[in-house]
């Protein structure tokens, strides 16, 4: 059973892990069952209530969270802004509490412009494994068809194109479209990403990462389409519905007979998981990959924050194992000075001051959507920071 604020902590109890999740995420990962699983290993799971003071709910050795909803809502809701500030203040004041995952890392994955820039660099760092991502185009604001078409051609994209929202969170982020012609570019609604569609035999491979472990689960996906422009009307679809394990529709049924594609190389998938864990500074994330039917190249098409891990029976044991490894590192490192602003939280993580700056950048990003400003949050990286700057585009 999950411990709440009113439960008295025994002095002989084990380590405490706080979970800060939405109700939907809590149900999806079956947090009650995970708490029971952890109890048998002397790890106490505590459900954090952001609407109440955090200090009386602690102390926490580790906090696992998915604050995407709060970050998005903070753009227009003062209460969410306060909840986010309270959480950040607690994290800053308790540097010995490990945070899974760092807020700046999670914030960048809320923006497909930022995550796709990371994806686009994989072909260099993972060249030996023949891993790549499709050509893509960032569209910031409404513009004429000729300008979009010119940008599509100059960036090396080819029809059909898949269109995705810039914001990679919430139900609308799953609403996508397949665009087959220049004329149909009129169906694009910025800010969004256009990505060359790669035929992949209607099979999606979801790679779930939990610390230094990863799992690959096969799911249905979009069928093959003829390459090049055609007069077919735009297809609007929900990616979550298409790729459910039990999904069956005309969009996922192949029109032609074709040999089954080879499975992704286990070595290549392991290299991809390691590289992204380093690039993102995260331990809990998912990667959507497909196999190009012509080149058999492993192609990365999306990255997801703290996914559902459906189809991974070892998820509970793997998550607990990672929590224990984090706690072991804490123990071997010894106590840290309370109140220090320089807290890694996870290996290579940013400082609390940097985290606050990035959260401010995230709020500016969402404000720019509502105001219609032609701005984009640009990335500025150093070894121990992720800052943001607003620059004019187009």
Short mmCIF file of C-alpha atoms in Angstrom, two decimals:
data_model
loop_
_atom_site.label_atom_id
_atom_site.label_comp_id
_atom_site.label_asym_id
_atom_site.label_seq_id
_atom_site.Cartn_x
_atom_site.Cartn_y
_atom_site.Cartn_z
CA UNK A 1 0.00 0.00 0.00
CA UNK A 2 1.18 3.52 -0.76
CA UNK A 3 2.19 5.62 2.23
CA UNK A 4 0.41 8.95 2.66
CA UNK A 5 1.20 11.99 4.76
CA UNK A 6 -0.79 10.68 7.72
CA UNK A 7 1.18 7.40 7.93
CA UNK A 8 3.85 7.34 10.65
CA UNK A 9 7.28 6.36 9.42
CA UNK A 10 8.99 3.63 11.40
CA UNK A 11 12.60 4.35 12.34
CA UNK A 12 13.46 0.88 11.07
CA UNK A 13 11.82 1.40 7.65
CA UNK A 14 13.87 1.29 4.47
CA UNK A 15 14.47 3.98 1.90
CA UNK A 16 11.64 6.26 0.79
CA UNK A 17 10.76 6.90 -2.85
CA UNK A 18 8.30 9.67 -3.65
CA UNK A 19 6.14 9.49 -6.78
CA UNK A 20 4.69 12.67 -8.26
CA UNK A 21 2.33 11.59 -11.06
CA UNK A 22 -1.00 12.55 -12.57
CA UNK A 23 -3.96 10.31 -11.75
CA UNK A 24 -3.86 8.93 -15.30
CA UNK A 25 -0.17 8.08 -15.11
CA UNK A 26 -0.60 6.61 -11.63
CA UNK A 27 -3.27 4.21 -12.89
CA UNK A 28 -1.39 3.43 -16.08
CA UNK A 29 1.74 2.24 -14.28
CA UNK A 30 -0.33 0.58 -11.49
CA UNK A 31 1.45 2.44 -8.72
CA UNK A 32 -0.39 0.54 -5.97
CA UNK A 33 0.97 -2.76 -7.26
CA UNK A 34 4.46 -1.30 -7.58
CA UNK A 35 4.28 -0.04 -3.98
CA UNK A 36 3.46 -3.55 -2.78
CA UNK A 37 6.31 -4.95 -4.85
CA UNK A 38 8.74 -2.43 -3.32
CA UNK A 39 7.52 -3.07 0.22
CA UNK A 40 8.90 -6.59 -0.01
CA UNK A 41 12.33 -5.09 -0.68
CA UNK A 42 12.29 -2.59 2.22
CA UNK A 43 11.64 0.34 -0.10
CA UNK A 44 8.73 2.56 0.88
CA UNK A 45 6.71 4.21 -1.89
CA UNK A 46 5.11 7.56 -1.00
CA UNK A 47 2.60 9.32 -3.22
CA UNK A 48 3.42 13.04 -3.24
CA UNK A 49 0.58 15.55 -3.13
CA UNK A 50 1.78 18.76 -4.80
CA UNK A 51 -1.13 20.72 -3.36
CA UNK A 52 0.23 20.20 0.19
CA UNK A 53 3.55 21.31 1.72
CA UNK A 54 6.29 18.94 0.58
CA UNK A 55 8.57 19.05 3.63
CA UNK A 56 6.13 17.22 5.99
CA UNK A 57 5.65 14.56 3.30
CA UNK A 58 9.38 13.86 3.18
CA UNK A 59 12.13 13.04 3.54
CA UNK A 60 12.65 11.35 0.19
CA UNK A 61 15.71 9.47 -0.96
CA UNK A 62 14.44 9.52 -4.55
CA UNK A 63 11.62 11.39 -6.30
CA UNK A 64 10.22 9.94 -9.52
CA UNK A 65 7.94 12.30 -11.39
CA UNK A 66 6.20 13.18 -14.61
CA UNK A 67 5.27 16.85 -14.32
CA UNK A 68 4.44 17.37 -17.99
CA UNK A 69 0.83 18.32 -17.20
CA UNK A 70 1.89 20.88 -14.60
CA UNK A 71 4.51 22.45 -16.90
CA UNK A 72 2.02 22.79 -19.76
CA UNK A 73 -0.77 24.14 -17.54
CA UNK A 74 1.59 26.64 -15.90
CA UNK A 75 1.50 28.69 -19.11
CA UNK A 76 -2.01 29.90 -18.32
CA UNK A 77 -2.70 28.79 -14.75
CA UNK A 78 -1.23 30.58 -11.74
CA UNK A 79 -1.93 27.63 -9.44
CA UNK A 80 0.16 25.32 -11.66
CA UNK A 81 2.92 27.93 -11.69
CA UNK A 82 2.93 27.88 -7.89
CA UNK A 83 2.95 24.08 -7.74
CA UNK A 84 5.93 24.01 -10.08
CA UNK A 85 7.74 26.65 -8.03
CA UNK A 86 7.06 24.77 -4.80
CA UNK A 87 8.43 21.56 -6.29
CA UNK A 88 11.55 23.29 -7.58
CA UNK A 89 12.11 25.01 -4.23
CA UNK A 90 11.94 21.65 -2.45
CA UNK A 91 14.37 20.06 -4.89
CA UNK A 92 16.80 22.99 -4.52
CA UNK A 93 16.64 22.82 -0.73
CA UNK A 94 17.21 19.03 -0.63
CA UNK A 95 20.19 18.28 -2.88
CA UNK A 96 20.61 14.82 -1.37
CA UNK A 97 17.29 13.74 -2.92
CA UNK A 98 17.85 12.10 -6.29
CA UNK A 99 15.46 13.26 -9.02
CA UNK A 100 14.30 10.94 -11.80
CA UNK A 101 14.43 12.54 -14.22
CA UNK A 102 15.98 16.06 -14.25
CA UNK A 103 13.40 18.72 -15.07
CA UNK A 104 15.48 20.37 -17.84
CA UNK A 105 15.86 17.04 -19.65
CA UNK A 106 12.14 16.35 -19.46
CA UNK A 107 11.29 19.90 -20.53
CA UNK A 108 13.23 19.60 -23.78
CA UNK A 109 11.25 16.49 -24.75
CA UNK A 110 8.01 18.48 -24.46
CA UNK A 111 9.15 20.35 -27.56
CA UNK A 112 9.53 18.29 -30.74
CA UNK A 113 11.73 21.01 -32.24
CA UNK A 114 14.27 20.32 -29.47
CA UNK A 115 13.94 16.52 -29.44
CA UNK A 116 14.14 16.25 -33.23
CA UNK A 117 17.38 18.23 -33.24
CA UNK A 118 18.77 15.60 -30.88
CA UNK A 119 17.47 12.82 -33.14
CA UNK A 120 19.00 14.42 -36.24
CA UNK A 121 22.49 14.13 -34.74
CA UNK A 122 22.25 10.40 -34.12
CA UNK A 123 23.43 9.48 -37.62
CA UNK A 124 26.82 10.98 -36.71
CA UNK A 125 27.26 9.53 -33.23
CA UNK A 126 25.83 6.12 -34.24
CA UNK A 127 27.08 5.93 -37.81
CA UNK A 128 28.69 2.52 -37.25
CA UNK A 129 25.27 1.10 -36.36
CA UNK A 130 23.45 2.54 -39.40
CA UNK A 131 21.01 4.45 -37.21
CA UNK A 132 19.38 7.62 -38.49
CA UNK A 133 16.23 9.75 -38.33
CA UNK A 134 14.13 11.00 -41.28
CA UNK A 135 14.63 14.50 -42.70
CA UNK A 136 12.33 16.98 -40.97
CA UNK A 137 11.26 20.61 -41.10
CA UNK A 138 10.25 22.95 -38.27
CA UNK A 139 7.33 25.23 -39.15
CA UNK A 140 6.96 28.04 -36.64
CA UNK A 141 4.02 30.07 -37.92
CA UNK A 142 1.41 30.39 -40.63
CA UNK A 143 2.94 31.04 -44.04
CA UNK A 144 2.11 30.59 -47.72
CA UNK A 145 2.20 27.20 -49.45
CA UNK A 146 5.02 28.15 -51.80
CA UNK A 147 7.31 29.01 -48.88
CA UNK A 148 6.55 25.72 -47.13
CA UNK A 149 7.06 23.78 -50.37
CA UNK A 150 10.37 25.52 -51.00
CA UNK A 151 11.52 24.69 -47.45
CA UNK A 152 10.41 21.06 -47.87
CA UNK A 153 12.51 20.73 -51.03
CA UNK A 154 15.55 22.55 -49.63
CA UNK A 155 15.61 20.31 -46.53
CA UNK A 156 15.47 17.15 -48.62
CA UNK A 157 12.05 15.98 -47.50
CA UNK A 158 9.95 13.80 -49.78
CA UNK A 159 6.24 12.99 -50.02
CA UNK A 160 4.35 11.62 -48.27
CA UNK A 161 5.00 13.74 -45.20
CA UNK A 162 3.86 13.11 -41.66
CA UNK A 163 2.80 16.21 -39.72
CA UNK A 164 3.07 16.34 -35.92
CA UNK A 165 2.33 19.08 -33.39
CA UNK A 166 5.26 20.90 -31.86
CA UNK A 167 4.05 20.20 -28.32
CA UNK A 168 4.84 16.55 -27.54
CA UNK A 169 2.42 16.16 -24.65
CA UNK A 170 -1.30 15.75 -24.14
CA UNK A 171 -4.01 14.22 -26.28
CA UNK A 172 -3.47 16.68 -29.14
CA UNK A 173 0.15 15.55 -29.52
CA UNK A 174 -1.15 12.21 -30.85
CA UNK A 175 -3.21 13.91 -33.57
CA UNK A 176 -1.15 13.60 -36.75
CA UNK A 177 -1.65 13.68 -40.51
CA UNK A 178 -0.17 12.21 -43.68
CA UNK A 179 0.24 14.75 -46.46
CA UNK A 180 0.61 13.54 -50.04
CA UNK A 181 0.93 16.67 -52.20
CA UNK A 182 2.03 20.29 -52.33
CA UNK A 183 -1.61 21.41 -52.41
CA UNK A 184 -2.35 19.44 -49.24
CA UNK A 185 0.28 21.42 -47.34
CA UNK A 186 -2.67 23.75 -46.74
CA UNK A 187 -3.71 21.22 -44.06
CA UNK A 188 -0.61 22.07 -41.99
CA UNK A 189 -1.33 23.97 -38.76
CA UNK A 190 1.82 25.50 -37.21
CA UNK A 191 3.67 25.30 -34.97
CA UNK A 192 4.43 21.78 -36.14
CA UNK A 193 7.01 19.38 -37.54
CA UNK A 194 6.96 17.89 -41.04
CA UNK A 195 8.87 14.61 -41.34
CA UNK A 196 9.47 12.42 -44.37
CA UNK A 197 7.37 9.27 -44.04
CA UNK A 198 9.49 6.12 -44.25
CA UNK A 199 7.85 2.89 -45.37
CA UNK A 200 8.41 0.31 -42.62
CA UNK A 201 6.05 -2.59 -43.23
CA UNK A 202 3.43 -1.41 -40.71
CA UNK A 203 5.63 -2.40 -37.75
CA UNK A 204 6.73 -0.03 -34.98
CA UNK A 205 9.36 -1.00 -32.42
CA UNK A 206 8.98 0.77 -29.10
CA UNK A 207 12.20 0.80 -27.10
CA UNK A 208 11.57 1.30 -23.38
CA UNK A 209 14.57 2.43 -21.31
CA UNK A 210 14.83 1.91 -17.54
CA UNK A 211 18.25 2.98 -16.35
CA UNK A 212 20.88 0.74 -17.94
CA UNK A 213 18.24 -1.73 -19.15
CA UNK A 214 16.05 -1.52 -22.22
CA UNK A 215 13.23 -3.55 -23.73
CA UNK A 216 11.92 -3.67 -27.30
CA UNK A 217 8.20 -4.22 -27.90
CA UNK A 218 6.58 -4.60 -31.31
CA UNK A 219 3.43 -2.64 -32.15
CA UNK A 220 1.21 -2.06 -35.21
CA UNK A 221 1.97 1.00 -37.31
CA UNK A 222 1.04 2.77 -40.54
CA UNK A 223 1.12 0.72 -43.71
CA UNK A 224 3.35 1.46 -46.72
CA UNK A 225 2.42 4.23 -49.17
CA UNK A 226 3.79 4.93 -52.67
CA UNK A 227 6.72 7.32 -52.64
CA UNK A 228 6.34 10.72 -54.25
CA UNK A 229 3.49 13.22 -54.48
CA UNK A 230 0.00 12.08 -55.48
CA UNK A 231 -3.54 13.45 -55.45
CA UNK A 232 -4.60 11.45 -52.39
CA UNK A 233 -6.35 13.50 -49.73
CA UNK A 234 -4.67 14.12 -46.37
CA UNK A 235 -5.14 11.31 -43.85
CA UNK A 236 -5.77 12.46 -40.28
CA UNK A 237 -5.14 9.90 -37.55
CA UNK A 238 -4.39 9.42 -33.85
CA UNK A 239 -1.00 7.76 -33.41
CA UNK A 240 -1.95 6.35 -30.01
CA UNK A 241 -4.95 4.56 -31.51
CA UNK A 242 -2.97 3.29 -34.50
CA UNK A 243 -0.18 1.79 -32.40
CA UNK A 244 -2.18 0.15 -29.64
CA UNK A 245 -1.24 -3.53 -29.22
CA UNK A 246 -4.72 -4.63 -30.32
CA UNK A 247 -5.06 -2.02 -33.09
CA UNK A 248 -6.49 -3.23 -36.40
CA UNK A 249 -7.57 -0.85 -39.16
CA UNK A 250 -7.16 -0.07 -42.83
CA UNK A 251 -4.23 2.20 -41.90
CA UNK A 252 -2.26 -0.70 -40.41
CA UNK A 253 -3.16 -3.40 -42.95
CA UNK A 254 -0.60 -3.80 -45.71
CA UNK A 255 -1.96 -3.52 -49.26
CA UNK A 256 0.73 -5.81 -50.61
CA UNK A 257 2.48 -9.03 -49.67
CA UNK A 258 6.05 -8.50 -48.52
CA UNK A 259 8.70 -10.51 -46.67
CA UNK A 260 8.83 -9.90 -42.96
CA UNK A 261 11.46 -7.32 -42.08
CA UNK A 262 14.40 -8.35 -39.90
CA UNK A 263 14.17 -7.48 -36.22
CA UNK A 264 16.27 -4.54 -35.02
CA UNK A 265 19.80 -5.58 -34.13
CA UNK A 266 19.99 -6.01 -30.35
CA UNK A 267 23.47 -4.46 -30.40
CA UNK A 268 22.25 -1.44 -32.37
CA UNK A 269 19.27 -0.91 -30.04
CA UNK A 270 21.59 -1.14 -27.03
CA UNK A 271 23.91 1.45 -28.58
CA UNK A 272 20.93 3.72 -29.29
CA UNK A 273 19.65 3.45 -25.70
CA UNK A 274 23.11 4.21 -24.28
CA UNK A 275 23.64 7.18 -26.58
CA UNK A 276 20.26 8.75 -25.86
CA UNK A 277 20.60 8.18 -22.13
CA UNK A 278 23.85 10.15 -22.31
CA UNK A 279 22.48 12.84 -24.64
CA UNK A 280 19.28 13.35 -22.64
CA UNK A 281 20.63 12.82 -19.13
CA UNK A 282 17.57 10.67 -18.44
CA UNK A 283 16.88 7.17 -17.17
CA UNK A 284 13.16 6.73 -17.94
CA UNK A 285 12.17 7.30 -21.55
CA UNK A 286 10.97 5.59 -24.70
CA UNK A 287 12.13 5.65 -28.32
CA UNK A 288 9.98 4.86 -31.36
CA UNK A 289 12.00 3.16 -34.10
CA UNK A 290 11.15 1.59 -37.44
CA UNK A 291 13.03 -0.48 -40.04
CA UNK A 292 13.24 1.07 -43.52
CA UNK A 293 11.88 -1.57 -45.94
CA UNK A 294 14.41 -0.63 -48.63
CA UNK A 295 17.64 -0.10 -46.65
CA UNK A 296 16.86 -2.00 -43.42
CA UNK A 297 18.23 1.06 -41.60
CA UNK A 298 17.14 1.52 -37.99
CA UNK A 299 15.23 4.81 -38.10
CA UNK A 300 14.33 6.86 -35.00
CA UNK A 301 11.04 8.74 -35.37
CA UNK A 302 10.20 9.96 -31.84
CA UNK A 303 11.32 10.11 -28.19
CA UNK A 304 8.87 9.90 -25.29
CA UNK A 305 8.97 11.05 -21.66
CA UNK A 306 8.41 8.33 -19.00
CA UNK A 307 6.23 6.11 -21.23
CA UNK A 308 3.68 3.52 -20.13
CA UNK A 309 5.95 0.46 -20.50
CA UNK A 310 3.03 -1.64 -21.71
CA UNK A 311 4.24 -5.08 -22.74
CA UNK A 312 7.28 -5.00 -20.43
CA UNK A 313 6.63 -7.63 -17.72
CA UNK A 314 10.01 -6.87 -16.12
CA UNK A 315 9.19 -3.17 -15.61
CA UNK A 316 8.64 -3.32 -11.83
CA UNK A 317 11.82 -5.27 -11.14
CA UNK A 318 13.83 -3.12 -13.56
CA UNK A 319 12.59 0.15 -12.04
CA UNK A 320 13.27 -1.06 -8.51
CA UNK A 321 16.72 -2.22 -9.59
CA UNK A 322 17.47 1.22 -10.99
CA UNK A 323 16.18 2.91 -7.83
CA UNK A 324 18.43 0.68 -5.74
CA UNK A 325 21.43 1.49 -7.95
CA UNK A 326 20.74 5.21 -7.48
CA UNK A 327 20.49 4.72 -3.71
CA UNK A 328 23.71 2.68 -3.68
CA UNK A 329 25.52 5.50 -5.47
CA UNK A 330 24.15 7.93 -2.89
CA UNK A 331 25.45 5.76 -0.05
CA UNK A 332 28.90 5.32 -1.59
CA UNK A 333 29.15 9.03 -2.34
CA UNK A 334 28.34 9.94 1.26
CA UNK A 335 26.17 12.79 2.55
CA UNK A 336 26.10 16.06 0.65
CA UNK A 337 26.01 19.51 2.13
CA UNK A 338 22.40 20.48 2.74
CA UNK A 339 21.32 23.64 0.98
CA UNK A 340 23.96 23.49 -1.74
CA UNK A 341 22.71 24.86 -5.04
CA UNK A 342 24.99 22.58 -7.03
CA UNK A 343 23.10 19.29 -6.94
CA UNK A 344 23.54 16.72 -9.67
CA UNK A 345 20.42 14.70 -8.74
CA UNK A 346 21.50 12.25 -11.42
CA UNK A 347 24.91 11.77 -12.95
CA UNK A 348 25.75 14.76 -15.09
CA UNK A 349 22.53 16.60 -14.16
CA UNK A 350 22.19 20.39 -14.16
CA UNK A 351 22.24 22.71 -11.18
CA UNK A 352 19.05 23.92 -9.51
CA UNK A 353 19.64 27.42 -10.81
CA UNK A 354 19.81 26.10 -14.37
CA UNK A 355 16.64 24.07 -13.81
CA UNK A 356 14.73 27.17 -12.80
CA UNK A 357 15.95 29.00 -15.90
CA UNK A 358 14.88 26.18 -18.20
CA UNK A 359 11.42 26.02 -16.62
CA UNK A 360 11.07 29.74 -17.29
CA UNK A 361 12.06 29.05 -20.89
CA UNK A 362 9.39 26.36 -21.11
CA UNK A 363 6.74 28.81 -19.94
CA UNK A 364 7.91 31.32 -22.55
CA UNK A 365 7.57 28.61 -25.17
CA UNK A 366 3.93 27.94 -24.38
CA UNK A 367 3.12 31.62 -24.02
CA UNK A 368 4.50 32.14 -27.53
CA UNK A 369 1.92 29.68 -28.89
CA UNK A 370 -1.05 31.61 -27.52
CA UNK A 371 0.29 35.02 -28.50
CA UNK A 372 1.20 33.88 -32.00
CA UNK A 373 4.73 35.21 -31.67
CA UNK A 374 7.17 34.08 -34.35
CA UNK A 375 9.66 32.81 -31.81
CA UNK A 376 11.35 29.59 -30.96
CA UNK A 377 13.23 28.47 -27.89
CA UNK A 378 16.81 27.85 -29.00
CA UNK A 379 19.17 25.54 -27.18
CA UNK A 380 22.37 26.63 -25.48
CA UNK A 381 24.37 23.74 -24.03
CA UNK A 382 27.43 23.42 -21.81
CA UNK A 383 28.56 20.42 -19.79
CA UNK A 384 26.46 21.33 -16.75
CA UNK A 385 23.65 23.52 -18.04
CA UNK A 386 20.82 23.88 -20.43
CA UNK A 387 19.75 27.48 -20.88
CA UNK A 388 17.20 28.94 -23.24
CA UNK A 389 17.08 32.00 -25.42
CA UNK A 390 14.31 33.44 -27.50
CA UNK A 391 15.32 34.19 -31.07
CA UNK A 392 13.31 35.52 -33.98
CA UNK A 393 12.76 33.24 -36.95
CA UNK A 394 11.26 33.56 -40.39
#
